[in-house]
PDB file of C-alpha atoms in Angstrom:
ATOM      1  CA  UNK A   1     -14.138 -43.370  25.300  1.00  0.00           C
ATOM      2  CA  UNK A   2     -14.693 -46.280  22.962  1.00  0.00           C
ATOM      3  CA  UNK A   3     -18.472 -46.177  23.295  1.00  0.00           C
ATOM      4  CA  UNK A   4     -20.653 -46.032  20.201  1.00  0.00           C
ATOM      5  CA  UNK A   5     -23.720 -43.771  20.426  1.00  0.00           C
ATOM      6  CA  UNK A   6     -24.044 -41.746  23.657  1.00  0.00           C
ATOM      7  CA  UNK A   7     -27.056 -39.728  24.860  1.00  0.00           C
ATOM      8  CA  UNK A   8     -25.847 -37.985  28.019  1.00  0.00           C
ATOM      9  CA  UNK A   9     -26.972 -35.346  30.491  1.00  0.00           C
ATOM     10  CA  UNK A  10     -29.349 -32.832  28.912  1.00  0.00           C
ATOM     11  CA  UNK A  11     -30.182 -35.003  25.922  1.00  0.00           C
ATOM     12  CA  UNK A  12     -33.852 -35.455  26.842  1.00  0.00           C
ATOM     13  CA  UNK A  13     -36.373 -36.626  24.228  1.00  0.00           C
ATOM     14  CA  UNK A  14     -33.670 -38.319  22.147  1.00  0.00           C
ATOM     15  CA  UNK A  15     -34.485 -41.081  19.674  1.00  0.00           C
ATOM     16  CA  UNK A  16     -31.706 -43.496  18.673  1.00  0.00           C
ATOM     17  CA  UNK A  17     -33.113 -45.576  15.853  1.00  0.00           C
ATOM     18  CA  UNK A  18     -32.062 -48.061  13.144  1.00  0.00           C
ATOM     19  CA  UNK A  19     -28.305 -47.930  13.704  1.00  0.00           C
ATOM     20  CA  UNK A  20     -25.764 -50.728  13.408  1.00  0.00           C
ATOM     21  CA  UNK A  21     -23.057 -50.636  16.079  1.00  0.00           C
ATOM     22  CA  UNK A  22     -20.334 -53.300  15.908  1.00  0.00           C
ATOM     23  CA  UNK A  23     -17.020 -54.304  17.452  1.00  0.00           C
ATOM     24  CA  UNK A  24     -16.379 -51.307  19.714  1.00  0.00           C
ATOM     25  CA  UNK A  25     -13.998 -51.167  22.680  1.00  0.00           C
ATOM     26  CA  UNK A  26     -16.718 -49.941  25.080  1.00  0.00           C
ATOM     27  CA  UNK A  27     -20.533 -49.924  25.287  1.00  0.00           C
ATOM     28  CA  UNK A  28     -22.563 -50.040  22.071  1.00  0.00           C
ATOM     29  CA  UNK A  29     -25.326 -47.533  22.921  1.00  0.00           C
ATOM     30  CA  UNK A  30     -25.310 -45.489  26.154  1.00  0.00           C
ATOM     31  CA  UNK A  31     -28.036 -43.343  27.695  1.00  0.00           C
ATOM     32  CA  UNK A  32     -27.484 -41.603  31.041  1.00  0.00           C
ATOM     33  CA  UNK A  33     -28.942 -38.846  33.225  1.00  0.00           C
ATOM     34  CA  UNK A  34     -31.784 -38.003  30.863  1.00  0.00           C
ATOM     35  CA  UNK A  35     -35.455 -38.626  30.259  1.00  0.00           C
ATOM     36  CA  UNK A  36     -37.696 -39.926  27.508  1.00  0.00           C
ATOM     37  CA  UNK A  37     -34.913 -41.540  25.524  1.00  0.00           C
ATOM     38  CA  UNK A  38     -36.101 -44.046  22.930  1.00  0.00           C
ATOM     39  CA  UNK A  39     -33.669 -46.702  21.675  1.00  0.00           C
ATOM     40  CA  UNK A  40     -35.427 -48.436  18.790  1.00  0.00           C
ATOM     41  CA  UNK A  41     -34.598 -51.084  16.173  1.00  0.00           C
ATOM     42  CA  UNK A  42     -30.801 -50.954  16.498  1.00  0.00           C
ATOM     43  CA  UNK A  43     -28.357 -53.823  15.941  1.00  0.00           C
ATOM     44  CA  UNK A  44     -25.505 -53.935  18.468  1.00  0.00           C
ATOM     45  CA  UNK A  45     -22.899 -56.699  18.411  1.00  0.00           C
ATOM     46  CA  UNK A  46     -19.329 -57.550  19.336  1.00  0.00           C
ATOM     47  CA  UNK A  47     -18.759 -54.702  21.830  1.00  0.00           C
ATOM     48  CA  UNK A  48     -16.208 -55.119  24.644  1.00  0.00           C
ATOM     49  CA  UNK A  49     -18.770 -54.006  27.263  1.00  0.00           C
ATOM     50  CA  UNK A  50     -22.600 -54.010  27.254  1.00  0.00           C
ATOM     51  CA  UNK A  51     -24.653 -53.788  24.082  1.00  0.00           C
ATOM     52  CA  UNK A  52     -27.107 -51.168  25.414  1.00  0.00           C
ATOM     53  CA  UNK A  53     -26.341 -49.437  28.731  1.00  0.00           C
ATOM     54  CA  UNK A  54     -28.728 -47.177  30.667  1.00  0.00           C
ATOM     55  CA  UNK A  55     -27.823 -45.200  33.809  1.00  0.00           C
ATOM     56  CA  UNK A  56     -30.202 -42.953  35.757  1.00  0.00           C
ATOM     57  CA  UNK A  57     -32.797 -42.493  33.033  1.00  0.00           C
ATOM     58  CA  UNK A  58     -36.513 -41.663  33.280  1.00  0.00           C
ATOM     59  CA  UNK A  59     -39.246 -42.938  30.975  1.00  0.00           C
ATOM     60  CA  UNK A  60     -36.832 -44.711  28.644  1.00  0.00           C
ATOM     61  CA  UNK A  61     -38.029 -47.126  25.973  1.00  0.00           C
ATOM     62  CA  UNK A  62     -35.761 -49.859  24.601  1.00  0.00           C
ATOM     63  CA  UNK A  63     -37.639 -51.706  21.860  1.00  0.00           C
ATOM     64  CA  UNK A  64     -37.012 -53.845  18.792  1.00  0.00           C
ATOM     65  CA  UNK A  65     -33.237 -53.992  19.194  1.00  0.00           C
ATOM     66  CA  UNK A  66     -30.959 -56.940  18.422  1.00  0.00           C
ATOM     67  CA  UNK A  67     -28.035 -57.222  20.839  1.00  0.00           C
ATOM     68  CA  UNK A  68     -25.636 -60.132  20.429  1.00  0.00           C
ATOM     69  CA  UNK A  69     -22.135 -61.373  21.127  1.00  0.00           C
ATOM     70  CA  UNK A  70     -21.207 -58.483  23.445  1.00  0.00           C
ATOM     71  CA  UNK A  71     -18.516 -59.126  26.075  1.00  0.00           C
ATOM     72  CA  UNK A  72     -20.735 -58.263  29.072  1.00  0.00           C
ATOM     73  CA  UNK A  73     -24.569 -57.965  29.116  1.00  0.00           C
ATOM     74  CA  UNK A  74     -26.893 -57.484  26.169  1.00  0.00           C
ATOM     75  CA  UNK A  75     -29.059 -54.772  27.787  1.00  0.00           C
ATOM     76  CA  UNK A  76     -28.109 -53.307  31.182  1.00  0.00           C
ATOM     77  CA  UNK A  77     -29.574 -50.632  33.455  1.00  0.00           C
ATOM     78  CA  UNK A  78     -27.808 -49.280  36.542  1.00  0.00           C
ATOM     79  CA  UNK A  79     -28.381 -46.390  38.920  1.00  0.00           C
ATOM     80  CA  UNK A  80     -31.908 -45.100  39.527  1.00  0.00           C
ATOM     81  CA  UNK A  81     -33.941 -45.853  36.400  1.00  0.00           C
ATOM     82  CA  UNK A  82     -37.630 -44.926  36.531  1.00  0.00           C
ATOM     83  CA  UNK A  83     -40.359 -45.939  34.126  1.00  0.00           C
ATOM     84  CA  UNK A  84     -38.272 -48.240  31.944  1.00  0.00           C
ATOM     85  CA  UNK A  85     -39.973 -50.117  29.082  1.00  0.00           C
ATOM     86  CA  UNK A  86     -37.993 -52.956  27.504  1.00  0.00           C
ATOM     87  CA  UNK A  87     -39.933 -54.803  24.804  1.00  0.00           C
ATOM     88  CA  UNK A  88     -39.568 -56.901  21.671  1.00  0.00           C
ATOM     89  CA  UNK A  89     -35.758 -57.019  21.849  1.00  0.00           C
ATOM     90  CA  UNK A  90     -33.608 -60.033  20.982  1.00  0.00           C
ATOM     91  CA  UNK A  91     -30.603 -60.580  23.250  1.00  0.00           C
ATOM     92  CA  UNK A  92     -28.463 -63.560  22.235  1.00  0.00           C
ATOM     93  CA  UNK A  93     -24.988 -64.999  22.718  1.00  0.00           C
ATOM     94  CA  UNK A  94     -23.795 -62.235  25.071  1.00  0.00           C
ATOM     95  CA  UNK A  95     -21.028 -63.279  27.490  1.00  0.00           C
ATOM     96  CA  UNK A  96     -22.936 -61.927  30.498  1.00  0.00           C
ATOM     97  CA  UNK A  97     -26.696 -61.872  30.997  1.00  0.00           C
ATOM     98  CA  UNK A  98     -29.145 -61.273  28.199  1.00  0.00           C
ATOM     99  CA  UNK A  99     -30.640 -58.485  30.290  1.00  0.00           C
ATOM    100  CA  UNK A 100     -29.589 -57.025  33.655  1.00  0.00           C
ATOM    101  CA  UNK A 101     -31.805 -54.553  35.526  1.00  0.00           C
ATOM    102  CA  UNK A 102     -30.244 -52.922  38.577  1.00  0.00           C
ATOM    103  CA  UNK A 103     -31.930 -50.011  40.350  1.00  0.00           C
ATOM    104  CA  UNK A 104     -35.046 -50.130  38.174  1.00  0.00           C
ATOM    105  CA  UNK A 105     -38.279 -48.591  39.497  1.00  0.00           C
ATOM    106  CA  UNK A 106     -41.476 -49.499  37.619  1.00  0.00           C
ATOM    107  CA  UNK A 107     -39.861 -51.462  34.790  1.00  0.00           C
ATOM    108  CA  UNK A 108     -41.931 -53.267  32.170  1.00  0.00           C
ATOM    109  CA  UNK A 109     -40.096 -56.122  30.438  1.00  0.00           C
ATOM    110  CA  UNK A 110     -42.239 -57.779  27.771  1.00  0.00           C
ATOM    111  CA  UNK A 111     -42.102 -59.853  24.583  1.00  0.00           C
ATOM    112  CA  UNK A 112     -38.306 -60.121  24.566  1.00  0.00           C
ATOM    113  CA  UNK A 113     -36.428 -63.100  23.147  1.00  0.00           C
ATOM    114  CA  UNK A 114     -33.460 -63.912  25.373  1.00  0.00           C
ATOM    115  CA  UNK A 115     -31.496 -66.843  24.010  1.00  0.00           C
ATOM    116  CA  UNK A 116     -28.115 -68.587  24.447  1.00  0.00           C
ATOM    117  CA  UNK A 117     -26.452 -66.027  26.721  1.00  0.00           C
ATOM    118  CA  UNK A 118     -23.482 -67.278  28.744  1.00  0.00           C
ATOM    119  CA  UNK A 119     -24.958 -66.144  32.078  1.00  0.00           C
ATOM    120  CA  UNK A 120     -28.552 -65.615  33.276  1.00  0.00           C
ATOM    121  CA  UNK A 121     -31.384 -64.767  30.920  1.00  0.00           C
ATOM    122  CA  UNK A 122     -32.706 -61.852  33.016  1.00  0.00           C
ATOM    123  CA  UNK A 123     -30.969 -60.649  36.204  1.00  0.00           C
ATOM    124  CA  UNK A 124     -32.935 -58.242  38.413  1.00  0.00           C
ATOM    125  CA  UNK A 125     -31.130 -56.527  41.318  1.00  0.00           C
ATOM    126  CA  UNK A 126     -32.252 -53.829  43.756  1.00  0.00           C
ATOM    127  CA  UNK A 127     -35.330 -53.117  41.641  1.00  0.00           C
ATOM    128  CA  UNK A 128     -39.000 -52.530  42.509  1.00  0.00           C
ATOM    129  CA  UNK A 129     -42.274 -53.055  40.672  1.00  0.00           C
ATOM    130  CA  UNK A 130     -40.788 -55.047  37.811  1.00  0.00           C
ATOM    131  CA  UNK A 131     -43.273 -56.581  35.378  1.00  0.00           C
ATOM    132  CA  UNK A 132     -42.207 -59.621  33.315  1.00  0.00           C
ATOM    133  CA  UNK A 133     -44.713 -60.653  30.633  1.00  0.00           C
ATOM    134  CA  UNK A 134     -44.560 -62.824  27.509  1.00  0.00           C
ATOM    135  CA  UNK A 135     -40.763 -63.123  27.386  1.00  0.00           C
ATOM    136  CA  UNK A 136     -39.034 -66.159  25.864  1.00  0.00           C
ATOM    137  CA  UNK A 137     -35.916 -67.356  27.711  1.00  0.00           C
ATOM    138  CA  UNK A 138     -34.146 -70.317  26.141  1.00  0.00           C
ATOM    139  CA  UNK A 139     -30.756 -72.011  26.435  1.00  0.00           C
ATOM    140  CA  UNK A 140     -29.135 -69.413  28.716  1.00  0.00           C
ATOM    141  CA  UNK A 141     -26.235 -70.896  30.712  1.00  0.00           C
ATOM    142  CA  UNK A 142     -27.379 -69.497  34.077  1.00  0.00           C
ATOM    143  CA  UNK A 143     -30.877 -69.135  35.518  1.00  0.00           C
ATOM    144  CA  UNK A 144     -33.748 -68.131  33.271  1.00  0.00           C
ATOM    145  CA  UNK A 145     -34.619 -65.300  35.707  1.00  0.00           C
ATOM    146  CA  UNK A 146     -32.856 -64.346  38.943  1.00  0.00           C
ATOM    147  CA  UNK A 147     -34.137 -61.694  41.343  1.00  0.00           C
ATOM    148  CA  UNK A 148     -31.990 -60.285  44.160  1.00  0.00           C
ATOM    149  CA  UNK A 149     -33.263 -57.733  46.701  1.00  0.00           C
ATOM    150  CA  UNK A 150     -36.150 -56.803  44.398  1.00  0.00           C
ATOM    151  CA  UNK A 151     -39.906 -56.987  43.923  1.00  0.00           C
ATOM    152  CA  UNK A 152     -41.440 -58.591  40.865  1.00  0.00           C
ATOM    153  CA  UNK A 153     -44.954 -57.185  40.579  1.00  0.00           C
ATOM    154  CA  UNK A 154     -46.220 -59.134  37.549  1.00  0.00           C
ATOM    155  CA  UNK A 155     -45.047 -62.422  36.065  1.00  0.00           C
ATOM    156  CA  UNK A 156     -47.176 -63.957  33.320  1.00  0.00           C
ATOM    157  CA  UNK A 157     -46.992 -65.698  29.959  1.00  0.00           C
ATOM    158  CA  UNK A 158     -43.216 -66.209  29.987  1.00  0.00           C
ATOM    159  CA  UNK A 159     -41.653 -69.231  28.236  1.00  0.00           C
ATOM    160  CA  UNK A 160     -38.608 -70.808  29.911  1.00  0.00           C
ATOM    161  CA  UNK A 161     -36.838 -73.712  28.238  1.00  0.00           C
ATOM    162  CA  UNK A 162     -33.422 -75.356  28.420  1.00  0.00           C
ATOM    163  CA  UNK A 163     -31.740 -72.808  30.693  1.00  0.00           C
ATOM    164  CA  UNK A 164     -28.637 -73.890  32.616  1.00  0.00           C
ATOM    165  CA  UNK A 165     -29.430 -74.062  36.327  1.00  0.00           C
ATOM    166  CA  UNK A 166     -33.207 -74.414  36.192  1.00  0.00           C
ATOM    167  CA  UNK A 167     -36.161 -73.152  34.227  1.00  0.00           C
ATOM    168  CA  UNK A 168     -37.405 -71.160  37.204  1.00  0.00           C
ATOM    169  CA  UNK A 169     -37.201 -67.796  38.849  1.00  0.00           C
ATOM    170  CA  UNK A 170     -34.448 -67.930  41.435  1.00  0.00           C
ATOM    171  CA  UNK A 171     -35.421 -65.392  44.097  1.00  0.00           C
ATOM    172  CA  UNK A 172     -33.109 -64.065  46.814  1.00  0.00           C
ATOM    173  CA  UNK A 173     -34.816 -61.514  49.110  1.00  0.00           C
ATOM    174  CA  UNK A 174     -37.262 -60.891  46.269  1.00  0.00           C
ATOM    175  CA  UNK A 175     -41.036 -60.686  46.476  1.00  0.00           C
ATOM    176  CA  UNK A 176     -43.069 -62.400  43.775  1.00  0.00           C
ATOM    177  CA  UNK A 177     -46.728 -62.157  42.748  1.00  0.00           C
ATOM    178  CA  UNK A 178     -48.998 -64.825  44.247  1.00  0.00           C
ATOM    179  CA  UNK A 179     -49.447 -66.641  40.927  1.00  0.00           C
ATOM    180  CA  UNK A 180     -45.741 -67.454  40.830  1.00  0.00           C
ATOM    181  CA  UNK A 181     -45.554 -68.997  44.312  1.00  0.00           C
ATOM    182  CA  UNK A 182     -45.447 -72.618  43.242  1.00  0.00           C
ATOM    183  CA  UNK A 183     -43.091 -75.578  43.359  1.00  0.00           C
ATOM    184  CA  UNK A 184     -41.227 -74.201  40.338  1.00  0.00           C
ATOM    185  CA  UNK A 185     -39.999 -71.115  42.190  1.00  0.00           C
ATOM    186  CA  UNK A 186     -36.907 -71.581  44.289  1.00  0.00           C
ATOM    187  CA  UNK A 187     -36.434 -68.954  47.022  1.00  0.00           C
ATOM    188  CA  UNK A 188     -33.591 -68.451  49.401  1.00  0.00           C
TER     189      UNK A 188
END
């Protein structure tokens, strides 16, 4: 394939750190069917698919990466992903969402800067026990945060400014913590 760095089945306890991945025909960094993968301090830009792509991983950490100008999403998880930690990343100017979590179970998303993506800042689909804390979401073309068929367990200290549709969480069949149930949350 045209993917950059791939940690596949059997590559448990892998650390992918301080790489520059640019202008590839596929995904920038891929991790699938493994556990305890750490993707740290990489720069991924200009890829034809997602910047960082996770599928069916356990206890993965994605931290300190810069993902920009990729053709799809900056950081994406699909399949059954358990114990995902996504922190201190910068996702900017991607053509899809800054971050897309699908199938996440117990995901912690904190201190990320998600700016000027052409779709939503953070999209959460079919995920449970997602924690969103101290993220900055600015100038994304879609919603700041959208949740579909999910449960958001914690939502605190996030900064939302200048996003396209509204600076709110848009929730569709998604449960939210009590503190978020205010006029600023639109549910459907």
